[in-house]
CSV table of C-alpha atoms and ligand atoms in Angstrom, one decimal:
chain,number,residue,atom,x,y,z
A,1,MET,CA,0.1,-0.2,0.2
A,2,SER,CA,1.1,3.7,-0.4
A,3,THR,CA,1.9,6.0,2.1
A,4,THR,CA,-0.7,8.5,1.8
A,5,LEU,CA,-3.3,6.7,3.7
A,6,SER,CA,-3.7,8.9,7.2
A,7,LYS,CA,-4.0,7.1,9.9
A,8,PRO,CA,-7.3,5.3,10.5
A,9,ALA,CA,-9.2,5.6,13.6
A,10,ALA,CA,-10.5,2.1,14.3
A,11,SER,CA,-13.9,1.7,16.1
A,12,ASP,CA,-15.7,-0.8,18.1
A,13,SER,CA,-18.1,-1.4,15.1
A,14,VAL,CA,-16.9,-5.0,14.3
A,15,THR,CA,-17.2,-6.3,17.9
A,16,ARG,CA,-20.6,-4.6,18.5
A,17,TYR,CA,-21.9,-6.1,14.8
A,18,THR,CA,-20.3,-9.6,16.0
A,19,ILE,CA,-22.7,-9.3,19.3
A,20,GLN,CA,-25.6,-8.0,17.3
A,21,ALA,CA,-24.8,-11.1,15.2
A,22,ILE,CA,-24.1,-13.5,18.0
A,23,ASP,CA,-27.2,-12.4,20.1
A,24,GLN,CA,-29.9,-12.8,16.7
A,25,MET,CA,-28.1,-16.4,16.6
A,26,LYS,CA,-29.0,-17.4,20.0
A,27,SER,CA,-32.6,-15.9,19.5
A,28,MET,CA,-33.2,-18.6,16.8
A,29,ASP,CA,-31.5,-21.3,18.8
A,30,SER,CA,-28.9,-21.9,16.0
A,31,GLY,CA,-27.5,-25.1,18.3
A,32,ARG,CA,-24.6,-23.1,18.7
A,33,ASP,CA,-22.9,-23.4,22.1
A,34,PRO,CA,-23.4,-20.1,23.7
A,35,ASP,CA,-19.9,-20.1,25.5
A,36,LEU,CA,-18.1,-21.0,21.7
A,37,LEU,CA,-19.9,-18.0,20.6
A,38,ARG,CA,-18.9,-15.5,23.3
A,39,ALA,CA,-15.5,-16.5,22.9
A,40,ILE,CA,-15.4,-15.3,19.3
A,41,LEU,CA,-15.3,-11.8,21.1
A,42,LYS,CA,-11.7,-12.3,22.6
A,43,PRO,CA,-8.2,-12.8,20.6
A,44,LYS,CA,-6.2,-16.2,21.6
A,45,CYS,CA,-3.0,-14.2,21.9
A,46,GLU,CA,-1.3,-10.7,22.3
A,47,ILE,CA,2.1,-10.0,21.8
A,48,THR,CA,3.8,-6.8,22.5
A,49,LEU,CA,7.3,-6.2,22.2
A,50,GLU,CA,9.8,-2.6,22.6
A,51,VAL,CA,12.1,-3.1,19.5
A,52,PRO,CA,14.7,-1.5,19.5
A,53,LEU,CA,17.1,0.6,16.4
A,54,ARG,CA,20.3,1.6,16.5
A,55,ARG,CA,19.9,4.7,14.5
A,56,ASP,CA,22.1,5.3,11.3
A,57,ASP,CA,24.0,8.4,13.7
A,58,GLY,CA,24.7,5.8,16.6
A,59,LYS,CA,21.8,6.8,18.8
A,60,PHE,CA,19.6,4.1,19.9
A,61,VAL,CA,15.7,4.1,20.2
A,62,SER,CA,12.7,1.8,20.9
A,63,PHE,CA,9.4,1.5,19.3
A,64,GLN,CA,6.8,-1.0,20.4
A,65,GLY,CA,5.4,-3.7,18.1
A,66,TYR,CA,2.5,-5.7,18.1
A,67,ARG,CA,0.8,-8.7,17.1
A,68,VAL,CA,-2.4,-9.8,18.1
A,69,GLN,CA,-3.9,-13.3,17.0
A,70,HIS,CA,-7.2,-13.4,16.9
A,71,ASN,CA,-8.6,-17.0,16.1
A,72,ASP,CA,-6.8,-19.8,14.5
A,73,ALA,CA,-9.8,-22.6,14.4
A,74,ARG,CA,-10.0,-22.7,10.8
A,75,GLY,CA,-6.1,-22.4,9.9
A,76,PRO,CA,-3.2,-20.5,10.6
A,77,TYR,CA,-3.4,-17.0,11.6
A,78,LYS,CA,-3.8,-14.1,8.5
A,79,GLY,CA,-3.3,-10.6,8.9
A,80,GLY,CA,-1.4,-7.2,7.6
A,81,LEU,CA,1.3,-5.7,9.3
A,82,ARG,CA,0.8,-1.7,9.6
A,83,PHE,CA,4.0,0.9,10.5
A,84,HIS,CA,2.4,4.2,11.4
A,85,PRO,CA,2.6,6.3,15.1
A,86,ALA,CA,-0.6,5.8,16.1
A,87,VAL,CA,-0.5,1.7,15.7
A,88,ASP,CA,-1.5,0.2,18.8
A,89,ILE,CA,-3.1,-2.7,20.7
A,90,HIS,CA,-6.7,-1.1,20.5
A,91,GLU,CA,-6.6,-1.2,16.8
A,92,ALA,CA,-4.9,-4.4,16.3
A,93,ARG,CA,-7.3,-6.3,18.2
A,94,ILE,CA,-10.1,-5.1,16.1
A,95,LEU,CA,-8.7,-5.8,12.7
A,96,ALA,CA,-7.3,-9.5,13.6
A,97,HIS,CA,-11.3,-10.0,14.9
A,98,LEU,CA,-12.1,-8.5,11.2
A,99,MET,CA,-10.0,-11.0,9.4
A,100,SER,CA,-10.9,-13.8,11.4
A,101,LEU,CA,-14.3,-12.6,10.3
A,102,LYS,CA,-13.5,-12.1,6.4
A,103,THR,CA,-11.3,-15.4,6.0
A,104,ALA,CA,-14.3,-17.3,7.4
A,105,VAL,CA,-17.0,-16.0,4.9
A,106,VAL,CA,-14.5,-16.4,1.7
A,107,ASN,CA,-14.1,-20.0,3.2
A,108,ILE,CA,-10.3,-19.9,2.8
A,109,PRO,CA,-8.3,-22.0,5.7
A,110,PHE,CA,-6.9,-19.3,8.0
A,111,GLY,CA,-7.8,-17.6,11.1
A,112,GLY,CA,-7.2,-13.6,11.9
A,113,SER,CA,-4.7,-11.5,12.9
A,114,LYS,CA,-3.1,-7.7,12.7
A,115,GLY,CA,-0.2,-5.8,14.0
A,116,GLY,CA,2.8,-3.4,13.3
A,117,ILE,CA,5.2,-1.0,14.7
A,118,ALA,CA,3.8,2.6,16.4
A,119,VAL,CA,6.7,4.3,14.1
A,120,ASP,CA,6.5,7.0,10.6
A,121,PRO,CA,8.8,5.0,8.9
A,122,LYS,CA,8.9,8.2,7.0
A,123,GLN,CA,11.1,9.4,9.6
A,124,LEU,CA,13.6,6.6,8.8
A,125,THR,CA,16.4,5.9,6.4
A,126,LEU,CA,15.9,2.5,4.2
A,127,ARG,CA,18.5,0.8,6.3
A,128,GLU,CA,16.9,1.8,9.5
A,129,LEU,CA,13.9,0.7,8.0
A,130,GLU,CA,15.2,-2.7,6.8
A,131,ARG,CA,17.1,-3.2,10.2
A,132,LEU,CA,13.7,-2.4,12.2
A,133,THR,CA,11.4,-5.0,9.9
A,134,ARG,CA,14.5,-7.4,10.6
A,135,THR,CA,14.7,-6.9,14.2
A,136,PHE,CA,10.9,-7.3,14.7
A,137,THR,CA,10.7,-10.4,12.5
A,138,SER,CA,13.3,-12.0,14.8
A,139,MET,CA,11.7,-10.9,18.0
A,140,LEU,CA,8.3,-12.7,16.7
A,141,GLY,CA,10.1,-15.5,16.3
A,142,ASP,CA,8.3,-18.6,16.3
A,143,ASN,CA,5.3,-16.8,16.6
A,144,ILE,CA,5.2,-16.5,12.9
A,145,GLY,CA,5.6,-19.0,9.8
A,146,PRO,CA,3.6,-20.5,7.0
A,147,LEU,CA,1.6,-22.8,9.5
A,148,VAL,CA,1.4,-20.4,12.6
A,149,ASP,CA,0.9,-16.7,11.4
A,150,ILE,CA,1.7,-15.2,7.6
A,151,PRO,CA,1.5,-11.5,8.0
A,152,ALA,CA,1.2,-9.2,4.7
A,153,PRO,CA,2.0,-5.6,3.9
A,154,ASP,CA,-0.7,-3.1,5.2
A,155,VAL,CA,-0.9,0.7,5.8
A,156,ASN,CA,2.9,2.0,5.2
A,157,THR,CA,3.9,-1.6,4.4
A,158,ASN,CA,5.1,-3.2,1.2
A,159,ALA,CA,6.7,-5.8,-1.1
A,160,GLN,CA,9.8,-4.8,-0.3
A,161,ILE,CA,9.3,-5.2,3.7
A,162,MET,CA,7.8,-8.5,2.7
A,163,ALA,CA,10.8,-9.6,0.9
A,164,TRP,CA,13.0,-8.6,4.2
A,165,ILE,CA,11.0,-10.4,6.6
A,166,VAL,CA,11.0,-13.6,4.3
A,167,ASP,CA,15.4,-13.2,4.2
A,168,GLU,CA,15.2,-12.5,8.2
A,169,TYR,CA,12.5,-15.5,8.9
A,170,ALA,CA,15.0,-17.9,6.8
A,171,LYS,CA,18.0,-17.0,8.9
A,172,LYS,CA,16.4,-19.1,12.1
A,173,HIS,CA,13.8,-21.5,10.1
A,174,GLY,CA,15.1,-22.1,6.7
A,175,HIS,CA,13.7,-20.8,3.3
A,176,SER,CA,10.2,-20.3,3.3
A,177,TYR,CA,8.2,-18.2,1.4
A,178,GLY,CA,5.2,-19.0,2.8
A,179,VAL,CA,5.8,-17.2,5.5
A,180,VAL,CA,4.1,-13.9,4.1
A,181,THR,CA,2.3,-13.2,1.1
A,182,GLY,CA,2.2,-9.9,-0.7
A,183,LYS,CA,6.2,-10.5,-1.7
A,184,PRO,CA,7.6,-9.5,-5.0
A,185,LEU,CA,7.1,-11.8,-7.9
A,186,GLU,CA,10.8,-12.4,-8.1
A,187,LEU,CA,10.3,-14.2,-4.3
A,188,GLY,CA,7.1,-16.0,-4.7
A,189,GLY,CA,4.7,-13.3,-5.0
A,190,SER,CA,1.3,-14.1,-7.2
A,191,LEU,CA,0.3,-12.6,-10.4
A,192,GLY,CA,-3.1,-10.6,-10.0
A,193,ARG,CA,-2.4,-9.8,-5.9
A,194,ASP,CA,-2.1,-5.9,-6.8
A,195,GLU,CA,-5.6,-6.0,-8.5
A,196,ALA,CA,-6.9,-8.3,-6.3
A,197,THR,CA,-9.3,-6.6,-3.9
A,198,GLY,CA,-10.3,-3.9,-7.0
A,199,ARG,CA,-11.5,-7.0,-9.1
A,200,GLY,CA,-13.0,-8.1,-5.7
A,201,VAL,CA,-15.0,-5.1,-5.1
A,202,MET,CA,-16.4,-5.1,-8.6
A,203,ILE,CA,-17.4,-8.7,-8.6
A,204,ALA,CA,-19.5,-7.8,-5.6
A,205,VAL,CA,-21.0,-4.5,-7.3
A,206,ARG,CA,-21.8,-6.6,-10.2
A,207,GLU,CA,-23.8,-9.5,-7.9
A,208,ALA,CA,-25.5,-6.4,-5.9
A,209,ALA,CA,-26.8,-5.0,-9.0
A,210,ALA,CA,-28.1,-8.0,-10.2
A,211,GLU,CA,-29.8,-9.2,-6.8
A,212,LYS,CA,-31.4,-5.6,-6.9
A,213,LYS,CA,-31.9,-5.7,-10.5
A,214,MET,CA,-30.0,-2.6,-11.2
A,215,ASN,CA,-28.8,-2.3,-14.9
A,216,LEU,CA,-25.1,-1.1,-14.6
A,217,LYS,CA,-24.7,0.1,-18.4
A,218,GLY,CA,-24.2,3.5,-17.4
A,219,ALA,CA,-25.1,3.5,-13.6
A,220,ARG,CA,-23.1,6.1,-11.7
A,221,VAL,CA,-20.5,4.7,-9.3
A,222,LEU,CA,-18.7,6.8,-7.1
A,223,PHE,CA,-15.4,5.9,-5.0
A,224,GLN,CA,-14.2,7.2,-1.8
A,225,GLY,CA,-9.9,7.0,-2.5
A,226,PHE,CA,-8.2,6.6,-5.5
A,227,GLY,CA,-5.2,4.5,-4.0
A,228,ASN,CA,-5.1,0.6,-4.9
A,229,VAL,CA,-8.3,-0.8,-4.1
A,230,SER,CA,-10.2,2.4,-5.4
A,231,SER,CA,-8.4,2.8,-9.1
A,232,PHE,CA,-8.4,-0.4,-9.6
A,233,GLY,CA,-11.6,-1.0,-8.5
A,234,ALA,CA,-12.5,2.1,-10.8
A,235,ARG,CA,-11.1,0.5,-13.9
A,236,LEU,CA,-12.5,-2.9,-13.7
A,237,ILE,CA,-16.3,-1.4,-12.8
A,238,GLU,CA,-16.0,0.7,-16.2
A,239,GLN,CA,-14.1,-1.8,-18.3
A,240,GLU,CA,-16.3,-4.8,-17.3
A,241,LEU,CA,-19.2,-3.6,-16.1
A,242,GLY,CA,-19.8,-0.5,-18.4
A,243,ALA,CA,-20.8,1.6,-15.4
A,244,LYS,CA,-19.3,5.1,-15.3
A,245,VAL,CA,-17.5,6.2,-12.6
A,246,VAL,CA,-18.9,9.7,-11.5
A,247,GLY,CA,-16.2,10.6,-8.3
A,248,VAL,CA,-13.2,9.5,-6.6
A,249,SER,CA,-11.1,11.4,-4.0
A,250,SER,CA,-7.5,11.3,-2.0
A,251,SER,CA,-7.0,13.1,1.0
A,252,GLN,CA,-7.2,16.4,0.0
A,253,GLY,CA,-10.1,16.6,-1.8
A,254,ALA,CA,-12.6,14.9,-4.2
A,255,ILE,CA,-13.3,15.3,-8.3
A,256,TYR,CA,-17.3,14.7,-9.4
A,257,ASN,CA,-19.0,14.9,-12.6
A,258,LYS,CA,-22.5,13.3,-12.7
A,259,ASN,CA,-21.7,12.6,-16.1
A,260,GLY,CA,-18.4,10.8,-15.3
A,261,PHE,CA,-14.9,11.7,-16.6
A,262,ASP,CA,-11.8,10.6,-18.6
A,263,LEU,CA,-11.1,8.0,-15.8
A,264,SER,CA,-7.6,6.9,-17.3
A,265,GLY,CA,-6.9,10.8,-17.5
A,266,ALA,CA,-7.7,11.4,-13.9
A,267,GLU,CA,-5.1,8.3,-13.2
A,268,ALA,CA,-2.5,9.6,-15.1
A,269,TYR,CA,-3.3,12.9,-13.5
A,270,TYR,CA,-3.3,11.8,-10.2
A,271,ARG,CA,0.4,9.8,-10.4
A,272,LYS,CA,2.0,12.9,-11.8
A,273,ASN,CA,0.6,15.6,-9.4
A,274,LYS,CA,-0.1,13.4,-6.2
A,275,GLY,CA,-3.3,15.1,-6.5
A,276,LEU,CA,-6.4,15.4,-8.1
A,277,LYS,CA,-6.7,19.3,-7.7
A,278,GLY,CA,-6.9,21.3,-10.9
A,279,PHE,CA,-8.1,17.9,-13.2
A,280,ALA,CA,-10.2,19.3,-16.1
A,281,GLY,CA,-13.8,18.9,-16.8
A,282,VAL,CA,-15.1,18.2,-13.2
A,283,GLU,CA,-16.1,19.9,-9.5
A,284,TRP,CA,-13.3,20.1,-7.2
A,285,MET,CA,-14.9,19.4,-3.5
A,286,THR,CA,-14.3,18.1,-0.2
A,287,ASN,CA,-14.8,14.3,1.0
A,288,ASP,CA,-17.3,14.9,3.0
A,289,GLU,CA,-19.2,17.0,0.1
A,290,LEU,CA,-18.1,13.9,-2.2
A,291,LEU,CA,-20.1,10.9,-0.3
A,292,VAL,CA,-23.4,12.6,-0.3
A,293,GLN,CA,-23.3,13.6,-4.0
A,294,GLU,CA,-26.3,11.9,-6.4
A,295,CYS,CA,-24.9,8.2,-7.6
A,296,ASP,CA,-26.3,4.6,-8.0
A,297,VAL,CA,-23.2,2.9,-6.4
A,298,LEU,CA,-21.0,4.2,-3.5
A,299,ILE,CA,-17.8,2.9,-2.7
A,300,PRO,CA,-16.0,4.4,0.5
A,301,GLY,CA,-12.6,2.8,-0.4
A,302,ALA,CA,-10.1,4.7,1.8
A,303,LEU,CA,-10.9,4.7,5.1
A,304,GLU,CA,-12.2,3.6,8.6
A,305,ASN,CA,-15.3,5.4,9.6
A,306,ALA,CA,-16.1,7.1,6.4
A,307,ILE,CA,-20.4,6.5,6.6
A,308,THR,CA,-21.1,8.1,9.8
A,309,MET,CA,-24.5,9.5,11.3
A,310,SER,CA,-23.6,12.8,10.0
A,311,ASN,CA,-24.0,11.7,6.3
A,312,ALA,CA,-25.7,8.3,6.6
A,313,GLY,CA,-29.0,10.3,6.1
A,314,LYS,CA,-28.0,11.9,3.1
A,315,ILE,CA,-26.6,9.3,0.9
A,316,LYS,CA,-27.9,8.9,-2.5
A,317,ALA,CA,-26.8,5.7,-3.5
A,318,SER,CA,-29.2,2.9,-3.2
A,319,ILE,CA,-26.4,0.2,-3.0
A,320,VAL,CA,-23.3,0.6,-1.1
A,321,VAL,CA,-20.1,-1.6,-1.3
A,322,GLU,CA,-17.1,-1.5,1.3
A,323,ALA,CA,-14.0,-1.4,0.0
A,324,ALA,CA,-12.3,0.0,3.2
A,325,ASN,CA,-12.0,-2.3,6.2
A,326,ASP,CA,-14.6,-0.7,9.0
A,327,CYS,CA,-16.0,2.0,7.1
A,328,THR,CA,-19.4,2.3,8.7
A,329,GLU,CA,-20.1,3.3,12.3
A,330,ALA,CA,-22.8,1.0,13.6
A,331,GLU,CA,-25.5,3.8,14.0
A,332,ALA,CA,-25.1,4.8,10.5
A,333,ASP,CA,-25.5,1.3,9.2
A,334,ALA,CA,-28.8,1.2,11.0
A,335,VAL,CA,-29.5,4.5,9.2
A,336,LEU,CA,-28.9,3.1,5.8
A,337,LYS,CA,-30.6,-0.4,6.6
A,338,GLU,CA,-33.9,2.4,7.6
A,339,ARG,CA,-33.7,3.9,4.4
A,340,GLY,CA,-33.2,0.7,2.4
A,341,ILE,CA,-30.1,1.1,1.3
A,342,PHE,CA,-28.4,-2.3,0.3
A,343,VAL,CA,-24.7,-2.6,2.1
A,344,ILE,CA,-22.3,-5.2,0.9
A,345,PRO,CA,-20.3,-5.4,3.9
A,346,ASP,CA,-16.0,-5.2,4.4
A,347,ILE,CA,-15.7,-8.8,5.7
A,348,LEU,CA,-17.2,-10.0,2.1
A,349,ALA,CA,-17.0,-6.8,-0.6
A,350,ASN,CA,-13.0,-6.7,0.3
A,351,ALA,CA,-12.2,-10.1,0.8
A,352,GLY,CA,-10.2,-10.2,-3.1
A,353,GLY,CA,-6.9,-9.0,-1.4
A,354,VAL,CA,-6.9,-12.0,1.4
A,355,VAL,CA,-7.8,-14.7,-1.2
A,356,VAL,CA,-5.4,-13.9,-3.7
A,357,SER,CA,-3.0,-14.2,-0.6
A,358,TYR,CA,-4.4,-17.3,0.0
A,359,PHE,CA,-3.7,-18.6,-3.9
A,360,GLU,CA,-0.1,-17.0,-2.9
A,361,TRP,CA,0.5,-19.2,-0.1
A,362,VAL,CA,-0.6,-22.3,-2.1
A,363,GLN,CA,1.6,-21.5,-5.0
A,364,ASN,CA,4.2,-21.2,-2.5
A,365,PHE,CA,4.1,-24.6,-0.7
A,366,SER,CA,3.7,-26.0,-4.3
A,367,SER,CA,6.6,-24.1,-5.8
A,368,HIS,CA,4.3,-24.2,-9.1
A,369,TYR,CA,3.3,-20.6,-9.9
A,370,TRP,CA,-0.1,-19.6,-11.7
A,371,GLU,CA,-0.9,-17.9,-14.9
A,372,ILE,CA,-2.8,-14.5,-14.3
A,373,ALA,CA,-5.9,-16.1,-16.2
A,374,ARG,CA,-6.2,-18.9,-13.3
A,375,VAL,CA,-5.8,-16.8,-10.4
A,376,ARG,CA,-8.7,-14.1,-12.0
A,377,SER,CA,-11.0,-17.5,-12.3
A,378,GLU,CA,-10.3,-18.9,-8.8
A,379,LEU,CA,-11.1,-15.5,-7.4
A,380,GLU,CA,-13.9,-14.9,-9.5
A,381,ARG,CA,-15.7,-18.6,-7.8
A,382,THR,CA,-14.5,-17.9,-4.5
A,383,MET,CA,-16.1,-14.3,-4.5
A,384,VAL,CA,-19.1,-15.5,-6.3
A,385,ALA,CA,-19.7,-18.6,-4.1
A,386,ALA,CA,-19.3,-16.2,-1.2
A,387,TYR,CA,-21.5,-13.9,-1.8
A,388,ASN,CA,-24.5,-16.3,-2.7
A,389,GLN,CA,-23.6,-17.8,0.4
A,390,VAL,CA,-24.2,-14.7,2.4
A,391,SER,CA,-27.1,-13.8,0.3
A,392,SER,CA,-28.9,-16.9,0.8
A,393,THR,CA,-28.3,-16.9,4.7
A,394,ALA,CA,-29.5,-13.3,4.9
A,395,LYS,CA,-32.5,-14.3,3.2
A,396,GLU,CA,-33.3,-17.3,5.0
A,397,ARG,CA,-33.6,-15.6,8.4
A,398,GLN,CA,-34.3,-12.1,7.1
A,399,LEU,CA,-31.0,-10.7,7.9
A,400,SER,CA,-29.0,-7.4,6.5
A,401,MET,CA,-26.0,-8.4,4.2
A,402,ARG,CA,-23.8,-7.4,6.9
A,403,MET,CA,-25.4,-9.6,9.9
A,404,GLY,CA,-25.8,-12.4,6.9
A,405,ALA,CA,-21.8,-12.4,5.9
A,406,TYR,CA,-21.6,-12.0,10.3
A,407,THR,CA,-23.3,-15.2,10.6
A,408,VAL,CA,-21.9,-17.4,7.7
A,409,ALA,CA,-18.3,-16.3,9.3
A,410,ILE,CA,-19.2,-17.0,12.8
A,411,GLU,CA,-21.2,-20.3,12.4
A,412,ARG,CA,-18.2,-21.6,10.3
A,413,ILE,CA,-15.5,-20.2,13.1
A,414,VAL,CA,-17.9,-21.7,15.7
A,415,ARG,CA,-18.0,-25.3,13.9
A,416,ALA,CA,-14.5,-25.6,13.2
A,417,MET,CA,-13.8,-24.7,17.3
A,418,ALA,CA,-16.8,-27.4,18.4
A,419,LEU,CA,-15.0,-30.1,16.2
A,420,ARG,CA,-11.5,-29.4,17.4
A,421,GLY,CA,-12.7,-29.4,20.8
A,422,MET,CA,-12.0,-26.0,21.9
B,1,NAD,P1,-3.7,3.1,-0.6
B,1,NAD,O1,-3.0,3.7,0.5
B,1,NAD,O2,-3.7,2.6,-2.1
B,1,NAD,O3,-4.9,4.2,-0.7
B,1,NAD,C1,-5.6,5.3,0.0
B,1,NAD,C2,-6.4,6.3,-0.6
B,1,NAD,O4,-7.2,7.0,0.2
B,1,NAD,C3,-5.6,7.1,-1.8
B,1,NAD,O5,-6.1,7.1,-2.6
B,1,NAD,C4,-5.5,8.2,-0.4
B,1,NAD,O6,-5.3,9.4,-0.9
B,1,NAD,C5,-7.0,8.5,-0.1
B,1,NAD,N1,-7.1,8.9,1.3
B,1,NAD,C6,-6.4,9.0,2.3
B,1,NAD,N2,-6.9,9.9,3.0
B,1,NAD,C7,-7.9,10.0,3.0
B,1,NAD,C8,-9.3,11.0,3.5
B,1,NAD,N3,-9.4,11.7,4.4
B,1,NAD,N4,-10.2,11.1,2.9
B,1,NAD,C9,-10.4,10.5,1.6
B,1,NAD,N5,-9.5,9.6,0.8
B,1,NAD,C10,-8.3,10.2,1.6
B,1,NAD,O7,-4.8,2.1,0.8
B,1,NAD,P2,-5.5,1.0,-0.2
B,1,NAD,O8,-4.6,-0.4,-0.3
B,1,NAD,O9,-6.1,1.1,-1.7
B,1,NAD,O10,-6.6,0.7,1.0
B,1,NAD,C11,-7.9,1.3,1.1
B,1,NAD,C12,-8.8,0.8,2.2
B,1,NAD,O11,-9.1,-0.7,1.5
B,1,NAD,C13,-8.2,0.5,3.5
B,1,NAD,O12,-9.5,1.1,4.5
B,1,NAD,C14,-7.7,-0.6,3.3
B,1,NAD,O13,-7.4,-1.4,4.7
B,1,NAD,C15,-8.7,-1.5,2.6
B,1,NAD,N6,-8.2,-2.9,2.1
B,1,NAD,C16,-7.1,-2.7,1.3
B,1,NAD,C17,-6.6,-3.9,0.9
B,1,NAD,C18,-5.7,-4.0,-0.4
B,1,NAD,O14,-5.4,-5.2,-0.8
B,1,NAD,N7,-5.1,-3.2,-0.5
B,1,NAD,C19,-7.9,-5.1,1.3
B,1,NAD,C20,-8.6,-5.3,2.1
B,1,NAD,C21,-8.9,-4.0,2.6
C-alpha cells in the first residue's frame, strides 16, 4: 500500500456487529454453544514488543510492536502489518477480529491476526527501516510462520518489507516463502495480487446489482479514495461492467462529474501531481461533500469510519459496497438499513485481496506458479460462492447482508472450534 493513507481510527463497530450477530443466532436457537459464540469476541494471543533500533547516527531508540492473533480454529492466523505512529493494541485487536471473519466468510483456511509497529517510517532511512523490520521479525520468532501466522502488507508496509521478513525468517527457520504474502514476484509473489481487492469489489458490485435488478450499463459509481483498491476497482467497473465512475478522491479533496470523466486521464493526473486538484472537466469538493453526491453505487474505498451519523441520512446511492475496512459506524449502518440502502459489508466486499494472498501461499507450498487467467478465475469462483452463501443466509433468516456475512463467518469459526474440541 502507498504511504498516503492517513491514520485510520479503528472503531468498535466490528465487535458490536459480532455481538449483534451472536444475539440473533442465540435467539434463533442455532444449536451453537453460547460459550463458544462468546469466545469469538476475545483474541487468543496478544504480543507486545519493545523493538530496538540503532539509528544511522549511532543513537539508540525503541518502538512498540504488536501482533494480535485472534482466532486460528480454521487455519493459521492471517493479517497485515502496519507501520504507523498510532498503531496500538486496541486497533490491532479489532482488525485481527475482522480478519478472522473475513477469511471465514470467503471460506479460505485461515484465521485472523493483525499487527505492526508504532513508528513513522517516513522518519527512518531505508537502512533503518530494514533493520527495524528484521529485528521485529526476529523478536516475533516462532510466533509467525507459514503454518502459524502469515503477515502481509498493510498501511505503510509493502513488498520490499515482506522480502526482508522472508530473508530474516529464513536465517532461523530455513527457506520458506509462505511466511508472508504480498511478496515481490521474484520472491514467490502471485500474479494478480495488486488488482485482487479491486477485482473482488467489482465482482461484489456486479452481484449486488444483479440481486437488486439494477442495470449497470451507464450506472453512476462513486468512490471515496483513489489508491490501490479504488483505482483498480474503478477501472474494472468501467471496463467490465460498463458503469461510469462519477467521483474519486484523495486526502486533499475530491473530483465529481455526474456524467462521468476520463478515468485514465484522472489516474495519470493523480500519479503525476500526487493529487487531483486542477483536473479538468470536474467539480472540486471536499470528501464529506463527495459522499453525498448523486450516484447509484457508493464505494467507500479509503478510510475507516467514512459513513457516520453525519452523512448516513444524506447518501443518495441505493447500493453501498464497502471496499475499505470498518468504514461504516454501527449507528450509521442502522440508518442505511432503515432507508433501504443495500450494503455489501467489508468482510465480503474487500476479501479479494486475502483470497489471492491465499492463492500466493498455496503456490509457495507447491512451488508452482499460476497464470494470471487462473488467478482471476479462481478469485471469481471464490467471491461468487461467498456472495451467494451470504445472500441466501440473509434471505433465509431475514437479515441484512452484513448480518448474513457475520452469521456465515461466525458459524464456520464456531463449527471448527467445536470440532477441534476447543
Ligand atoms: P492506499 O493507501 O493505496 O489508498 C488510500 C486512498 O485513500 C488514497 O487514494 C488516499 O489519497 C485516499 N485518502 C487518504 N486519506 C483520505 C481522506 N481523508 N479522505 C479521502 N481519501 C483519503 O490504500 P488501499 O490499499 O487502496 O486501501 C484502502 C482501504 O481498503 C483501507 O481501508 C484498507 O484497509 C482497505 N483494504 C485494502 C486491501 C488491499 O489489498 N490493499 C484489502 C482489504 C482492505
